PDB file of C-alpha atoms in Angstrom:
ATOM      1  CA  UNK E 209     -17.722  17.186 -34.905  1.00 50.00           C
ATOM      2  CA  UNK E 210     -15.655  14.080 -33.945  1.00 77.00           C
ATOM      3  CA  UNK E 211     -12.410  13.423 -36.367  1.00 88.00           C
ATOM      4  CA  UNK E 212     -11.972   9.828 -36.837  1.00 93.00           C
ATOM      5  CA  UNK E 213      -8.478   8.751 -38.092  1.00 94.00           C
ATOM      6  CA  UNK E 214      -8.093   5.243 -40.069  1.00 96.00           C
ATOM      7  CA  UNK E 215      -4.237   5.006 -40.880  1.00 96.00           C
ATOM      8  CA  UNK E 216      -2.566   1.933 -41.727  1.00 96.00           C
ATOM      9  CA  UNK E 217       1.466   1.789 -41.265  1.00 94.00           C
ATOM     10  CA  UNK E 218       3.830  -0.284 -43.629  1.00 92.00           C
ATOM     11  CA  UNK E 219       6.722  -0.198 -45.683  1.00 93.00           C
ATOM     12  CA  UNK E 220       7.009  -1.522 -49.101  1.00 93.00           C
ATOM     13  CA  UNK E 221       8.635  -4.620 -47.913  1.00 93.00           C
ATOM     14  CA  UNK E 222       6.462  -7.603 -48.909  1.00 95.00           C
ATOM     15  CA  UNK E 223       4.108  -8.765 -45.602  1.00 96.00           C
ATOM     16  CA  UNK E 224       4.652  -5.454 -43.730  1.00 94.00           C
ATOM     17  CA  UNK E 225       2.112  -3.679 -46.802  1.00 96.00           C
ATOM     18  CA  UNK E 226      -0.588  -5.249 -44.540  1.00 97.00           C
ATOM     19  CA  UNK E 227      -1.491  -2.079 -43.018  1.00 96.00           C
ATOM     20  CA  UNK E 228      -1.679  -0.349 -46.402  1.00 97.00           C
ATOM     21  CA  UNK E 229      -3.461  -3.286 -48.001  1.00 97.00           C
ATOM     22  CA  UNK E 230      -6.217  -2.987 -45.525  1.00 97.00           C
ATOM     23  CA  UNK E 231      -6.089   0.846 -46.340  1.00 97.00           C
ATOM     24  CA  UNK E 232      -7.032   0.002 -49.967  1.00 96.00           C
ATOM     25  CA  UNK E 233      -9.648  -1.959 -49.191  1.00 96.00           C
ATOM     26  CA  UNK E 234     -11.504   0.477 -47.594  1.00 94.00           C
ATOM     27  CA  UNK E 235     -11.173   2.652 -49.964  1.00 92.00           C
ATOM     28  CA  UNK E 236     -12.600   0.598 -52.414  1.00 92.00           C
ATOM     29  CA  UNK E 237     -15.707  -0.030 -49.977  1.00 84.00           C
ATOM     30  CA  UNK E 238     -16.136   3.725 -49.968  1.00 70.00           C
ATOM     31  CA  UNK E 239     -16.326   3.562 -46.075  1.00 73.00           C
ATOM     32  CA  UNK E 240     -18.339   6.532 -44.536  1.00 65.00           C
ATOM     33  CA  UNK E 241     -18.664   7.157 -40.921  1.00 64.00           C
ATOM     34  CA  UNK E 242     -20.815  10.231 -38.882  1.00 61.00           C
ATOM     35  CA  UNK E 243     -18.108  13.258 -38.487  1.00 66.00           C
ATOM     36  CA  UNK E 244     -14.709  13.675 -40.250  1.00 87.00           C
ATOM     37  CA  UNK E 245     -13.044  10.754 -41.381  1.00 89.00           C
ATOM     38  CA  UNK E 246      -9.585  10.974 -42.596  1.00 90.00           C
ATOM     39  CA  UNK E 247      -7.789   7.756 -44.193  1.00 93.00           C
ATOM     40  CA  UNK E 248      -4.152   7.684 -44.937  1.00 94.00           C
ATOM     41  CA  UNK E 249      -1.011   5.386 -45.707  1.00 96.00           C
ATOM     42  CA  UNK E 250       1.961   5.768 -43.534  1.00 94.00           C
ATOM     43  CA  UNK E 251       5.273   4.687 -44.013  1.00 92.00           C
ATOM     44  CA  UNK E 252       7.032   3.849 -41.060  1.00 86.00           C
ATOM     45  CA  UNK E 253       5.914   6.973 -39.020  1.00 87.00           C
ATOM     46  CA  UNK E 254       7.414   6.831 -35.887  1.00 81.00           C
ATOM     47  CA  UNK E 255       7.712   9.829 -33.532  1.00 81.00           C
ATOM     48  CA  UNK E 256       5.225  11.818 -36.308  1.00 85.00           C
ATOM     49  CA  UNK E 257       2.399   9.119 -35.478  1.00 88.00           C
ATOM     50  CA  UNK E 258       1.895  11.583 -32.125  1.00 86.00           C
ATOM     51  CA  UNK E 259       1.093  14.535 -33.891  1.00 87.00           C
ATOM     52  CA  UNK E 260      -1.762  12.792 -36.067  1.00 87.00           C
ATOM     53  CA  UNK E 261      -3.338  11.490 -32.780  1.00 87.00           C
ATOM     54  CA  UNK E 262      -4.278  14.791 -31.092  1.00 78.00           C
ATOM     55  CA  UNK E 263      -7.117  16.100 -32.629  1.00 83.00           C
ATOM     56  CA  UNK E 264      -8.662  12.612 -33.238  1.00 89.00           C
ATOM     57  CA  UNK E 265     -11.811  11.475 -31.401  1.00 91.00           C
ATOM     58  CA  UNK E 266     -11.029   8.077 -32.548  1.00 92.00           C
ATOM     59  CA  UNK E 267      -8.277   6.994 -34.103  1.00 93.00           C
ATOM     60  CA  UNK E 268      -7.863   3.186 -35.884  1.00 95.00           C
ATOM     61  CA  UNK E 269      -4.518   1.622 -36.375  1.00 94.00           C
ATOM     62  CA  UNK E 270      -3.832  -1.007 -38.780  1.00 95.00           C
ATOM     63  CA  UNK E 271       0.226  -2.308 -38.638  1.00 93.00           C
ATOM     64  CA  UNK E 272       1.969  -5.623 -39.395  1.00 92.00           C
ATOM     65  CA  UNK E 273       3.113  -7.600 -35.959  1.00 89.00           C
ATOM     66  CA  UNK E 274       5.481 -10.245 -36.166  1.00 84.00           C
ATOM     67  CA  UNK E 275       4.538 -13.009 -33.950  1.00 74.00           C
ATOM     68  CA  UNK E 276       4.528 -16.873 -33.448  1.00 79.00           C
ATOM     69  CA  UNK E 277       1.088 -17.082 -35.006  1.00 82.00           C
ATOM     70  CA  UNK E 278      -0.283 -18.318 -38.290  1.00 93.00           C
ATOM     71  CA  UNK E 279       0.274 -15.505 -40.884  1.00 96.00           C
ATOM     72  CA  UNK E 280      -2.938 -13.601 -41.470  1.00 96.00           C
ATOM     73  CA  UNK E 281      -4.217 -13.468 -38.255  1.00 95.00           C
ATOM     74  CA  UNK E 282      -5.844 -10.470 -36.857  1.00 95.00           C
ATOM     75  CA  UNK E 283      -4.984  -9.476 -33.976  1.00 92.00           C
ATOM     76  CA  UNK E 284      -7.375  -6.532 -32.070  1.00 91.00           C
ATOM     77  CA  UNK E 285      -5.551  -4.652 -28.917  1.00 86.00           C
ATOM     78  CA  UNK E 286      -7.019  -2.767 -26.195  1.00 81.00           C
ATOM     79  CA  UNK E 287      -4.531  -0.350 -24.328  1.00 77.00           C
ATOM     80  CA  UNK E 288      -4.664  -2.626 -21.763  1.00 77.00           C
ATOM     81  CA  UNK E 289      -3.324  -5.319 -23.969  1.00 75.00           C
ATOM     82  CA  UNK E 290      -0.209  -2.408 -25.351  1.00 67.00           C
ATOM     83  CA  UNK E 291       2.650  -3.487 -22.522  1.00 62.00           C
ATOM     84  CA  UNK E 292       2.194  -7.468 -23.453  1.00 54.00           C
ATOM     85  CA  UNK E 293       2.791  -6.865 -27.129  1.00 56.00           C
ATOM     86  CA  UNK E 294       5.167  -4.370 -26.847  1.00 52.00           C
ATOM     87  CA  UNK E 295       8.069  -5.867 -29.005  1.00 47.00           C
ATOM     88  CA  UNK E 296       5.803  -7.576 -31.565  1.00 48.00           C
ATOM     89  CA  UNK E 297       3.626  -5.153 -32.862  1.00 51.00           C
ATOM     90  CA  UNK E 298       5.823  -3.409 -35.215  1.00 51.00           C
ATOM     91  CA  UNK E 299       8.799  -4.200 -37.299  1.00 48.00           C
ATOM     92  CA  UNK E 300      10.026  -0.490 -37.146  1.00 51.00           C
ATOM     93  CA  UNK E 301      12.756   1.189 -35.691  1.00 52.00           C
ATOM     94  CA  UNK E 302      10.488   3.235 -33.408  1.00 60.00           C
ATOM     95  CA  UNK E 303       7.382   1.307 -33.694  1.00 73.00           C
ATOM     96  CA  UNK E 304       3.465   2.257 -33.315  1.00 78.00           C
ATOM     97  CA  UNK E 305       3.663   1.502 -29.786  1.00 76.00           C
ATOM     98  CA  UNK E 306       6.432   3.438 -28.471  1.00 77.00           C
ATOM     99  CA  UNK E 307       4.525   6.003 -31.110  1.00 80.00           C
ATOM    100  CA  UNK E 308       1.635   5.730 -28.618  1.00 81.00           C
ATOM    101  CA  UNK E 309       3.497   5.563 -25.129  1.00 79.00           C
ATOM    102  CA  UNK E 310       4.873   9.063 -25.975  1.00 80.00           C
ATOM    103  CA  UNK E 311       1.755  10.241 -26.774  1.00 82.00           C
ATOM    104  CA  UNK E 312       0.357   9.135 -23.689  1.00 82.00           C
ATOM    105  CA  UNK E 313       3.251  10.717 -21.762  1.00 83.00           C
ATOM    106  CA  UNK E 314       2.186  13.950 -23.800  1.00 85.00           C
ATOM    107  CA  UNK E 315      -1.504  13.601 -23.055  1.00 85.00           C
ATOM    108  CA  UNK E 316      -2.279  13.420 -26.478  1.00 82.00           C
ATOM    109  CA  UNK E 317      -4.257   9.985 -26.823  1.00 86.00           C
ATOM    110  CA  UNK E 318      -7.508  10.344 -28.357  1.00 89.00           C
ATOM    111  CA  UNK E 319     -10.553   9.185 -26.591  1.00 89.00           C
ATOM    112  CA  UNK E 320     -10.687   6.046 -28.373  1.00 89.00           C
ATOM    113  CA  UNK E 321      -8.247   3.881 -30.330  1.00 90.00           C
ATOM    114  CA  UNK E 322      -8.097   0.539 -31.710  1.00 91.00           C
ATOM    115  CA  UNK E 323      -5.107  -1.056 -32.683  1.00 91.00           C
ATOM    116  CA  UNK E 324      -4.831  -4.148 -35.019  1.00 94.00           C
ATOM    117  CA  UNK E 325      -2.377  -5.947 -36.378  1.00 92.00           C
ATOM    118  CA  UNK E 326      -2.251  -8.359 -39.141  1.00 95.00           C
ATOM    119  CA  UNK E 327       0.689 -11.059 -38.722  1.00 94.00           C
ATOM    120  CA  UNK E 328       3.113 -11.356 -41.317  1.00 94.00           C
ATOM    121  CA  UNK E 329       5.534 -14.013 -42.631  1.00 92.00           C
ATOM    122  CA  UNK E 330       8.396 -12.235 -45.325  1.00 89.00           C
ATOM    123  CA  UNK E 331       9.051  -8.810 -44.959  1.00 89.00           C
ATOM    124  CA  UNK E 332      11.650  -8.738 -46.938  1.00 90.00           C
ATOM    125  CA  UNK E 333      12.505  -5.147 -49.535  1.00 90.00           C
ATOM    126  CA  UNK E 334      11.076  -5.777 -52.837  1.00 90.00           C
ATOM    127  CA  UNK E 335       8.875  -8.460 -52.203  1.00 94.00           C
ATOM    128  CA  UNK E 336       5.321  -8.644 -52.810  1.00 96.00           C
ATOM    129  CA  UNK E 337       2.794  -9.574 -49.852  1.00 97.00           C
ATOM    130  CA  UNK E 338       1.538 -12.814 -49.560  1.00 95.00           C
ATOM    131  CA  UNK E 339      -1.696 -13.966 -50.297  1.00 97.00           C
ATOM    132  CA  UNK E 340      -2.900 -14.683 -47.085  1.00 97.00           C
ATOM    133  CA  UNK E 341      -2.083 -10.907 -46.427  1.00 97.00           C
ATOM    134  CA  UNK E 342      -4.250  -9.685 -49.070  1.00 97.00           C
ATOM    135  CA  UNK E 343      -6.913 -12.058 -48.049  1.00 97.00           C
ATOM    136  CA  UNK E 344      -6.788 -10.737 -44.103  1.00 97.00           C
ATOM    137  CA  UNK E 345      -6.243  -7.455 -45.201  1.00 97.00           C
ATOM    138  CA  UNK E 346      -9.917  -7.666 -47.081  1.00 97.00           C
ATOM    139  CA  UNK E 347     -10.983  -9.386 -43.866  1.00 97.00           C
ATOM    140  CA  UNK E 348      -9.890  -6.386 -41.789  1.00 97.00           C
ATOM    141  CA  UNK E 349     -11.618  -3.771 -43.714  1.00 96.00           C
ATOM    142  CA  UNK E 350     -14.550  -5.655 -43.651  1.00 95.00           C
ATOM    143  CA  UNK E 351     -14.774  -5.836 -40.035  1.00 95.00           C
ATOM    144  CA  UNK E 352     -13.631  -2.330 -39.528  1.00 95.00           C
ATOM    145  CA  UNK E 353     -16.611  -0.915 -41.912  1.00 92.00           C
ATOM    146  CA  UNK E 354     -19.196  -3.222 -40.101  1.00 92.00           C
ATOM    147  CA  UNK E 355     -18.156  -1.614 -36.894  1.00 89.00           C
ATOM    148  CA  UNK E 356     -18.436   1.827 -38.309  1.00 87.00           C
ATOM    149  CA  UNK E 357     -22.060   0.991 -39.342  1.00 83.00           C
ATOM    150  CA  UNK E 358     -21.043   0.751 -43.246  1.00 55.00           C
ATOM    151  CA  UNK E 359     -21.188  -2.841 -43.580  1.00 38.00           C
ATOM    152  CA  UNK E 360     -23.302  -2.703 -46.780  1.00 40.00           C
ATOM    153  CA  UNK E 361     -20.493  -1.021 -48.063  1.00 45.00           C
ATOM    154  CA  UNK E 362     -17.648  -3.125 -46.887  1.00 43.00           C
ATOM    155  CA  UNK E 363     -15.223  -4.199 -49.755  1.00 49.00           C
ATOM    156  CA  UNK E 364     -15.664  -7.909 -50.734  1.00 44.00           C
TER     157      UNK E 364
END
């Protein structure tokens, strides 16, 4: 049986609850997929993120990025696509993809994973996220449950 991993990284600094936000959303589409499925909040991880990755078939990432773009995009990255974005993925100290770069050195990628991030404006402590983070945070989940065959489930 194939463990599938959904965790979405964040702090609770305004924009950068993106990951989480798209977390809840899920959650309230009562997402199912075939196998183990495992959804969980992380606050900015960092070297732990390898040790969740091992026994996952397929793992899902869901992380702010700070980048030039309009906030609220959605961003999807192959690991092909991992060395171009490598300093705007993640606003934390030892971000997602350093995260993954040791766990590649450590051979312990899953199979499959699928990284998104969700640009941000403010992430600033004790703000609240905008709404066009809410709004692509629904968007995400969405998309995520379609792809996992639970699209008549997807929150709205």
């Amino acid at each position: 049986m194939s463990t599938l991993r959904i965790l979405g990284i964040g702090s609770p600094s305004g924009d950068d609850q993106a990951g989480w936000l798209t977390i809840d959303a899920l959650l309230a589409g009562d997402v199912h997929a075939g196998g183990s499925l495992i959804i969980d909040k992380l606050d900015r991880p960092g070297a732990q993120l390898v040790s969740l990755l091992g026994d996952a078939g397929q793992v899902i990432l869901i992380d702010a990025m700070q980048a030039a773009g309009r906030v609220g995009r959605i961003r999807h990255f192959g690991q092909q696509d991992w060395p171009a974005y490598r300093h705007g993925l993640s606003s934390h100290g030892l971000g997602v993809l350093d995260a993954l770069a040791l766990a590649r050195a450590l051979g312990s990628l899953p199979p499959r994973i699928d990284l998104y991030g969700i640009e941000i404006g403010s992430a600033n402590p004790g703000e609240s996220p905008g709404s066009e983070i809410h709004a692509a945070a629904r968007q995400l989940a969405r998309r995520i449950a379609a792809e996992l065959g639970n699209a008549e489930q997807a929150p709205r």
